[in-house]
CSV table of C-alpha atoms (C1' of nucleotides) in Angstrom, one decimal:
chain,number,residue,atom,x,y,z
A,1,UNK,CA,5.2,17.4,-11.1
A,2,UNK,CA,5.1,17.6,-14.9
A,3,UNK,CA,5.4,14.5,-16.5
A,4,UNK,CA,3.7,13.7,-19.9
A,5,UNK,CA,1.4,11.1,-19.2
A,6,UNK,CA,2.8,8.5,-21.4
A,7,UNK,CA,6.5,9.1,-20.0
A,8,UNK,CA,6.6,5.6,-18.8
A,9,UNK,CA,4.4,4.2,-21.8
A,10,UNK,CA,6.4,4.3,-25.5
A,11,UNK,CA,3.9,2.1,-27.2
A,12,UNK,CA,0.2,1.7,-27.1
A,13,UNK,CA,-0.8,-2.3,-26.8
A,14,UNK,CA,-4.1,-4.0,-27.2
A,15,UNK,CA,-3.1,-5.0,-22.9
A,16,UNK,CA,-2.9,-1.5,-22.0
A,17,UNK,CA,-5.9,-0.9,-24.0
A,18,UNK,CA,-7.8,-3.3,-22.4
A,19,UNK,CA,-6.9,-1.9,-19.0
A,20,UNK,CA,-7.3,1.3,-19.3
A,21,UNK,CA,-10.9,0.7,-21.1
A,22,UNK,CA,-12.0,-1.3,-17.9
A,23,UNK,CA,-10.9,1.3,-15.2
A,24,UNK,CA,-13.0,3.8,-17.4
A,25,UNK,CA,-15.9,1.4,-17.3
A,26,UNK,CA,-15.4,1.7,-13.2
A,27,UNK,CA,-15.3,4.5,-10.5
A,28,UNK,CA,-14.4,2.6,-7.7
A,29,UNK,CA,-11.1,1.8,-6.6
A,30,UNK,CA,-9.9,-1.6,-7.8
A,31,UNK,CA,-6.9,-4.1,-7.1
A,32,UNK,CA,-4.3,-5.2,-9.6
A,33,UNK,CA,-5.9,-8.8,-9.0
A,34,UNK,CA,-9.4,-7.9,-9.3
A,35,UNK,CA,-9.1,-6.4,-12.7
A,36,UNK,CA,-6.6,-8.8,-13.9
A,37,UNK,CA,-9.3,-11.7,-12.8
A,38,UNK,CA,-11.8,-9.4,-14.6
A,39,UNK,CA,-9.8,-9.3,-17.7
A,40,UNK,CA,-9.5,-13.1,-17.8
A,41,UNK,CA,-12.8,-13.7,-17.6
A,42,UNK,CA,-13.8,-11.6,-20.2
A,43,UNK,CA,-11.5,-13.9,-22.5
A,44,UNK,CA,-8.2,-11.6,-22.6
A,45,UNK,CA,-5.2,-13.7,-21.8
A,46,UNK,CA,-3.7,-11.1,-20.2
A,47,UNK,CA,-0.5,-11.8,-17.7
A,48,UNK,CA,-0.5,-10.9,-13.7
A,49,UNK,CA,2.6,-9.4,-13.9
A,50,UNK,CA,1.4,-7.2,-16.9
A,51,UNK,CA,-1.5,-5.7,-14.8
A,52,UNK,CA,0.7,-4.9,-12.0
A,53,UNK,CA,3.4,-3.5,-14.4
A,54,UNK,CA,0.7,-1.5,-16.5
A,55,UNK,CA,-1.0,0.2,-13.1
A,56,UNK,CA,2.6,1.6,-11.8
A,57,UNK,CA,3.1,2.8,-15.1
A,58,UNK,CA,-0.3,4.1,-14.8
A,59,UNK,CA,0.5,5.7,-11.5
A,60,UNK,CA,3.9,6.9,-12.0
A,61,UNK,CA,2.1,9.2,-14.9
A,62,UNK,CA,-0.1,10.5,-12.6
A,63,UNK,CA,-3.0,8.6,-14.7
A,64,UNK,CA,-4.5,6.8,-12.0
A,65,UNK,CA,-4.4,7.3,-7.9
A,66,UNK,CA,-3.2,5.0,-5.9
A,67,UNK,CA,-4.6,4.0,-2.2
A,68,UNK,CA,-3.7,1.2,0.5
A,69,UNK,CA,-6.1,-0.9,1.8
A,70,UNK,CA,-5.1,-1.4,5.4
A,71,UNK,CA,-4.0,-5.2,4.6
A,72,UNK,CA,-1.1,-3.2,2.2
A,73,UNK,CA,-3.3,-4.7,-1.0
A,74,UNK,CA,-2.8,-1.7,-3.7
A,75,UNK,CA,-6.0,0.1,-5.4
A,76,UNK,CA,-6.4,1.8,-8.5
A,77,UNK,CA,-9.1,4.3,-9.9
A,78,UNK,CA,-8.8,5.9,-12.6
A,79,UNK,CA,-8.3,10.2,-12.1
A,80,UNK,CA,-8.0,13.4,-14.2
A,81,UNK,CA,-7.5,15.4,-12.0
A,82,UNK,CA,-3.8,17.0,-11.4
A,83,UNK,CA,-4.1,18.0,-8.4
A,84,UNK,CA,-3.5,17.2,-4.9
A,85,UNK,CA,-6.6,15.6,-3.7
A,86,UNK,CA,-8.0,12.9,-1.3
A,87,UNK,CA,-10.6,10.1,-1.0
A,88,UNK,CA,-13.6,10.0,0.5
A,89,UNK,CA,-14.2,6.2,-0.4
A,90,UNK,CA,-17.3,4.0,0.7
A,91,UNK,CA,-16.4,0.7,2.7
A,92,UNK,CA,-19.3,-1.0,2.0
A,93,UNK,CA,-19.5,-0.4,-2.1
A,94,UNK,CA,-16.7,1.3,-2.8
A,95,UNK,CA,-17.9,4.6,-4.2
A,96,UNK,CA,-15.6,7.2,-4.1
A,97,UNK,CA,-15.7,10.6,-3.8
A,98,UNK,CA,-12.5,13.3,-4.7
A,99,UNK,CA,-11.9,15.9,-2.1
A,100,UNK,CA,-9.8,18.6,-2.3
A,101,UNK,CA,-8.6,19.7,1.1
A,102,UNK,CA,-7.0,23.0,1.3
A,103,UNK,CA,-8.3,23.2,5.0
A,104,UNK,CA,-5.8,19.9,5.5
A,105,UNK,CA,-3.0,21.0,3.6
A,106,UNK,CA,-3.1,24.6,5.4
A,107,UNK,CA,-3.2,22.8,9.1
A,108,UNK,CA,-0.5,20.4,8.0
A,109,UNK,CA,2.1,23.1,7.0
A,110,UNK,CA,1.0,25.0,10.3
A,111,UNK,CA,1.6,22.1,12.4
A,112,UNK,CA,5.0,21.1,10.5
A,113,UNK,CA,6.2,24.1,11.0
A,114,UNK,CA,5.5,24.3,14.6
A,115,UNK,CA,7.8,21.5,15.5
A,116,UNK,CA,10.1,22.0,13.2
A,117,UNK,CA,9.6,19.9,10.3
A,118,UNK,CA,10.6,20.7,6.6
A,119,UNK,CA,9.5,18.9,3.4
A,120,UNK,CA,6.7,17.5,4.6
A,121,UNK,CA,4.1,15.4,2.9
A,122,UNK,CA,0.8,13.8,4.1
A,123,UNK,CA,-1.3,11.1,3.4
A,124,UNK,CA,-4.8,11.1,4.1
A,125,UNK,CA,-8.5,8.9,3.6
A,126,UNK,CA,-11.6,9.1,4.7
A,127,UNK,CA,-13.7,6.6,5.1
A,128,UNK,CA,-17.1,5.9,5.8
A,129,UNK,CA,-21.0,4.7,3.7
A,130,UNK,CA,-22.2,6.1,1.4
A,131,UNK,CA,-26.0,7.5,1.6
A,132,UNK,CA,-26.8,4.8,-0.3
A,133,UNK,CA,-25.7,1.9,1.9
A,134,UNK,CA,-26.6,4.1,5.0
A,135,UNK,CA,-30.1,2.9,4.8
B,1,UNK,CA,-13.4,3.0,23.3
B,2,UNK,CA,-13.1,2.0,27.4
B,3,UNK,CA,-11.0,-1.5,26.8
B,4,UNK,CA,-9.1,-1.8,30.1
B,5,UNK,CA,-5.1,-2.2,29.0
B,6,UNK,CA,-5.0,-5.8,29.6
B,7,UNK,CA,-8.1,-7.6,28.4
B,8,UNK,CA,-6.4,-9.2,25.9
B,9,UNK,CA,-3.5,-10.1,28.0
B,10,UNK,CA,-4.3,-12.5,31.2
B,11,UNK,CA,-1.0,-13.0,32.3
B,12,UNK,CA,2.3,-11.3,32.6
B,13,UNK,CA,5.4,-13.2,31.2
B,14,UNK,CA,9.3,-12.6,30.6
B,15,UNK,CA,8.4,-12.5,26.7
B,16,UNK,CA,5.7,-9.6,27.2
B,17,UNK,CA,7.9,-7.7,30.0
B,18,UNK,CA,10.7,-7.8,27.5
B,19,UNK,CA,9.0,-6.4,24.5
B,20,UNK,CA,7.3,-3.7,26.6
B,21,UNK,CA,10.8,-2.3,28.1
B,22,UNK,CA,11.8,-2.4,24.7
B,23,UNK,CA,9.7,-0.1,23.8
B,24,UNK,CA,9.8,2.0,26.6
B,25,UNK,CA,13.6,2.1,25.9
B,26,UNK,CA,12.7,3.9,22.0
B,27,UNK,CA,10.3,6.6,21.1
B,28,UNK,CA,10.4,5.6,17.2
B,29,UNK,CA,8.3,3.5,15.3
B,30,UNK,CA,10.0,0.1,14.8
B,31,UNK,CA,8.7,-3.0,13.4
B,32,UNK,CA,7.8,-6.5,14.8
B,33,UNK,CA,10.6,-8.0,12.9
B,34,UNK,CA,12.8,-5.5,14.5
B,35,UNK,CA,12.2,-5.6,17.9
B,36,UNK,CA,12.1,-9.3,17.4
B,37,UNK,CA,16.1,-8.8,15.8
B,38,UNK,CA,17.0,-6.6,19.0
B,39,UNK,CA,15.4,-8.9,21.4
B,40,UNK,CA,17.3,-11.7,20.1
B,41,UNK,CA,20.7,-10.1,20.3
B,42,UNK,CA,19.9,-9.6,23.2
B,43,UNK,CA,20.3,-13.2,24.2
B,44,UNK,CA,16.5,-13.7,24.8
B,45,UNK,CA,15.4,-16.7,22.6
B,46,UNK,CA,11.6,-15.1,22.1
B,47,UNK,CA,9.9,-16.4,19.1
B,48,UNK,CA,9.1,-14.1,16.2
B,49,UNK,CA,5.3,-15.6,16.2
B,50,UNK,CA,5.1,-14.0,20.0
B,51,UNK,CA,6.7,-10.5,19.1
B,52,UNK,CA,3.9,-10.3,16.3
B,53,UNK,CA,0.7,-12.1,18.3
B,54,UNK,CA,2.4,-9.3,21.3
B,55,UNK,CA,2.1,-6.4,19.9
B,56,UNK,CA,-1.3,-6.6,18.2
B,57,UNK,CA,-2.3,-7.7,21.8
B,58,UNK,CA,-1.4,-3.9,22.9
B,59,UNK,CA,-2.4,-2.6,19.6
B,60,UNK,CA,-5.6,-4.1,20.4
B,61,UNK,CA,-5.5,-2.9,24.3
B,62,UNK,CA,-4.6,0.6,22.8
B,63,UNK,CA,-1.8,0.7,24.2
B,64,UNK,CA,0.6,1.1,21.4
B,65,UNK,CA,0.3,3.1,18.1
B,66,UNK,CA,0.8,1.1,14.9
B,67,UNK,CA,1.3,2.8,11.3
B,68,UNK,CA,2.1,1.3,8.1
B,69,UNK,CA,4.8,2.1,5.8
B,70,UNK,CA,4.4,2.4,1.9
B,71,UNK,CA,5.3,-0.9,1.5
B,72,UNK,CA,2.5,-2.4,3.9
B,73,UNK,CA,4.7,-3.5,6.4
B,74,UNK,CA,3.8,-2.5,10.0
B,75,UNK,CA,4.9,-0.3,13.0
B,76,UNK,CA,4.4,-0.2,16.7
B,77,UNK,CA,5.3,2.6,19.1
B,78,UNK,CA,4.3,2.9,22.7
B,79,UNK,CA,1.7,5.3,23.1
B,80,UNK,CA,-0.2,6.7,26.7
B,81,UNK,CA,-2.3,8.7,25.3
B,82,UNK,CA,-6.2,7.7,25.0
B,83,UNK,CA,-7.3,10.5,22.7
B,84,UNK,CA,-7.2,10.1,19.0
B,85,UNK,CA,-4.2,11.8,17.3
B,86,UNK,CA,-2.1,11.6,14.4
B,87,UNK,CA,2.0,11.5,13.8
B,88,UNK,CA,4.7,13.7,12.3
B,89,UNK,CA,7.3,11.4,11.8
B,90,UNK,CA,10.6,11.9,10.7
B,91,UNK,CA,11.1,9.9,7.4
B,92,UNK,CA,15.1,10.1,8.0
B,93,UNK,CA,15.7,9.2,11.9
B,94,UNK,CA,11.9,7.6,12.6
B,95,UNK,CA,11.7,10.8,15.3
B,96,UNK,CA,7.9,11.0,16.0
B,97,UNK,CA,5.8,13.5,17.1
B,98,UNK,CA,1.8,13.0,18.4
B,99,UNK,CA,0.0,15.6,17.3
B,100,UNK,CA,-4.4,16.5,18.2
B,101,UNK,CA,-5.7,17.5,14.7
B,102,UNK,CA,-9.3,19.1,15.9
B,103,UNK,CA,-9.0,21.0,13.1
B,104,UNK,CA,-8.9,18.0,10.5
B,105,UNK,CA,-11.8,16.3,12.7
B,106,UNK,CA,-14.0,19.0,11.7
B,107,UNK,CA,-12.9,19.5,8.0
B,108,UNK,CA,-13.8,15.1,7.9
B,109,UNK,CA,-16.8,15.2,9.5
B,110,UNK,CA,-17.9,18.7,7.3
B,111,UNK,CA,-17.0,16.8,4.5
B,112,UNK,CA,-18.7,14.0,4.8
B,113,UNK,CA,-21.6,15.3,5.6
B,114,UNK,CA,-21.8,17.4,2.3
B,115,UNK,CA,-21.4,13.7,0.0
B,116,UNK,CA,-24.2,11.9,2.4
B,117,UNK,CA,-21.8,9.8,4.5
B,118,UNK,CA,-22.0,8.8,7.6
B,119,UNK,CA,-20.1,7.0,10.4
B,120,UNK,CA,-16.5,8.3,8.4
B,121,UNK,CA,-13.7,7.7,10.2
B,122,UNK,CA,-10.0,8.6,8.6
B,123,UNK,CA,-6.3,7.9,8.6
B,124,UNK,CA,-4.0,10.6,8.2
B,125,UNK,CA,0.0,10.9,8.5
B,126,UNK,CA,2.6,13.5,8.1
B,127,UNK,CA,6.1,13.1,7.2
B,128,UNK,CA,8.9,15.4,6.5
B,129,UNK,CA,12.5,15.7,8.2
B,130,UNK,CA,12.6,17.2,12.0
B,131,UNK,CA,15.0,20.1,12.8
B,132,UNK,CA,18.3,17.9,13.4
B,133,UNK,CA,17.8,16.0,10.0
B,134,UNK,CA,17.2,19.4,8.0
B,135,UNK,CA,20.0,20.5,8.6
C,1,DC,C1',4.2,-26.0,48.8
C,2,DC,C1',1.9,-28.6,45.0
C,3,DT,C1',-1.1,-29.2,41.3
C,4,DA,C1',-4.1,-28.5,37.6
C,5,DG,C1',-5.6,-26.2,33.6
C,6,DA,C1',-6.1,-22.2,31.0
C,7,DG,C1',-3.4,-19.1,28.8
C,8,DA,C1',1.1,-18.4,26.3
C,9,DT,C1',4.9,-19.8,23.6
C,10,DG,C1',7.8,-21.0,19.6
C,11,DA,C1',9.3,-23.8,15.7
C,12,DC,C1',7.6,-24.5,11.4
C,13,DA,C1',4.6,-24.5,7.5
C,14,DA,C1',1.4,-21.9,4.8
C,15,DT,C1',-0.4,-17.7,2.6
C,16,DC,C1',-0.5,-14.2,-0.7
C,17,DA,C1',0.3,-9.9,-2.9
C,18,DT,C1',3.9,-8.1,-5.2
C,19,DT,C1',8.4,-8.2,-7.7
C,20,DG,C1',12.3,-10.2,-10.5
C,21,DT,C1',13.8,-12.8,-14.6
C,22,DC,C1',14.2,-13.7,-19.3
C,23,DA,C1',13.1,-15.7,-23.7
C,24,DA,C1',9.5,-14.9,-27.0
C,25,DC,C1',6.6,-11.5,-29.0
C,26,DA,C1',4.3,-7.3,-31.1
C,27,DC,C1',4.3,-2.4,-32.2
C,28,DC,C1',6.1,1.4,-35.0
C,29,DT,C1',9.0,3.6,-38.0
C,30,DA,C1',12.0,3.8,-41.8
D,1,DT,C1',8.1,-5.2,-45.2
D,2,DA,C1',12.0,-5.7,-41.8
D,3,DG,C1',14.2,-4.7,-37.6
D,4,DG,C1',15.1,-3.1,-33.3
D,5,DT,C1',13.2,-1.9,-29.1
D,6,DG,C1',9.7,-1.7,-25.9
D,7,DT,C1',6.3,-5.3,-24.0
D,8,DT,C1',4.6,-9.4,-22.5
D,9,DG,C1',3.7,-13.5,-19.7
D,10,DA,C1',4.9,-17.9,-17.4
D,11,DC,C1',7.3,-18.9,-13.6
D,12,DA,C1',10.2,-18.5,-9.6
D,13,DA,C1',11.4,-15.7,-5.7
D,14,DT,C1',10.6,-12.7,-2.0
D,15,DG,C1',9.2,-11.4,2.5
D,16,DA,C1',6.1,-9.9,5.9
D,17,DT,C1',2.3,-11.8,8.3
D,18,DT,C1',-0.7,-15.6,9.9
D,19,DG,C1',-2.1,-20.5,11.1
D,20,DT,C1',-1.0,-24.7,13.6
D,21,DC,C1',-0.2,-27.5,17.4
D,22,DA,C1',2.5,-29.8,20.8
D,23,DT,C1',4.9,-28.1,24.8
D,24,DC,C1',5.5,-25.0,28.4
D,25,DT,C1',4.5,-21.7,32.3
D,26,DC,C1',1.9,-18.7,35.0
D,27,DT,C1',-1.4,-18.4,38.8
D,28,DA,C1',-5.1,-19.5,41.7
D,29,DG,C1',-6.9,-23.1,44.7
D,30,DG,C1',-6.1,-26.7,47.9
DNA sequence: CCTAGAGATGACAATCATTGTCAACACCTA
DNA sequence: TAGGTGTTGACAATGATTGTCATCTCTAGG
């Protein structure tokens, strides 16, 4: 993939500002609700449907990753990085961790290949406390 | 985990004997709304409400595999095996495939260890098109 | 075989994150 | 500064899943 990171994003507004600001102020994965409710409080009048909106845009330009919580709520964190990485996310306080896994991605192939598969993708989390809430 | 099949299921009915030869009958992930549809057509008059409470009864006995599509929505295939494994699925036919990933245990726990986590546990899929749909 | 009662069912309402709609608005360039 | 175009936000709609509760049906005991 090599999108510009603004190819879903012509203008720059005080909303997406505002958004982005508060995902760099966090490094833990977030819902569209949560931040939204965040952003309220903090006095911005900021629409639902402009968070949501703003986060796939977000997403779609690779600006932010994107994980599913196993009720199907969506999270977003922000991430540089390019490339292909997973999470290794706390379930008590949310800290998360980027992995790169070419270990995975080698075993995947292997295994596609083996049965026949083509084009394949993956999707993969880890999960687990951190040392801090291990105590 | 030891769970005998049927501790959360005391008694057999028609509506449980149905959805289980249903499944039998298909080695693809489908969906409780599905099986509900198929069940239906097929003249039984089973309740949507019991196709759902159903299958997270064997989800919960471990007796079926559930997965969950991009969109959050969930799927149950019958499943013997006890051992923990992962799926290649087919993203164009639903043709599954279980697959032991010892491999990816090790890498997960390896990991884990190295960022100070403990008790990690982790989700992982693959998808791609089998050997009839590549073609 | 009959009966009681715990477990199971199903119609329906409720939930809730997410998406669609569309008129009003704000950003940016000329 | 003005205008057109991308953005916004209030609101309705969607759709899978869960909660509720009166009714039903297994199954063991008599």
């Amino acid at each position: 993939m090599s999108k510009p990171p603004t190819e879903n994003m012509a203008r720059s507004t005080k909303q997406r500002t505002a958004i982005l600001e508060l995902l760099e102020s966090d490094d833990a994965f977030r819902s569209a609700q949560d931040l939204h409710a965040i952003l309220r409080e903090s006095g911005s009048k900021i629409g639902l449907t402009t968070v949501y909106r703003t986060l796939q845009a977000f997403a779609d330009a690779g600006m932010v990753d994107v994980m599913r919580l196993p009720g199907g709520d969506h999270l977003y964190r922000l991430c540089g990085a390019e490339e292909h990485h997973h999470h290794l996310v706390c379930r008590s306080c949310g800290k998360t961790v980027e992995v790169a896994g070419p270990t995975v991605e080698r075993w995947a192939g292997k295994v596609a290949a083996e049965h026949g598969f083509t084009d394949v993708g993956h999707t993969l989390e880890l999960h687990g406390l951190c040392a801090s809430c291990s105590k």
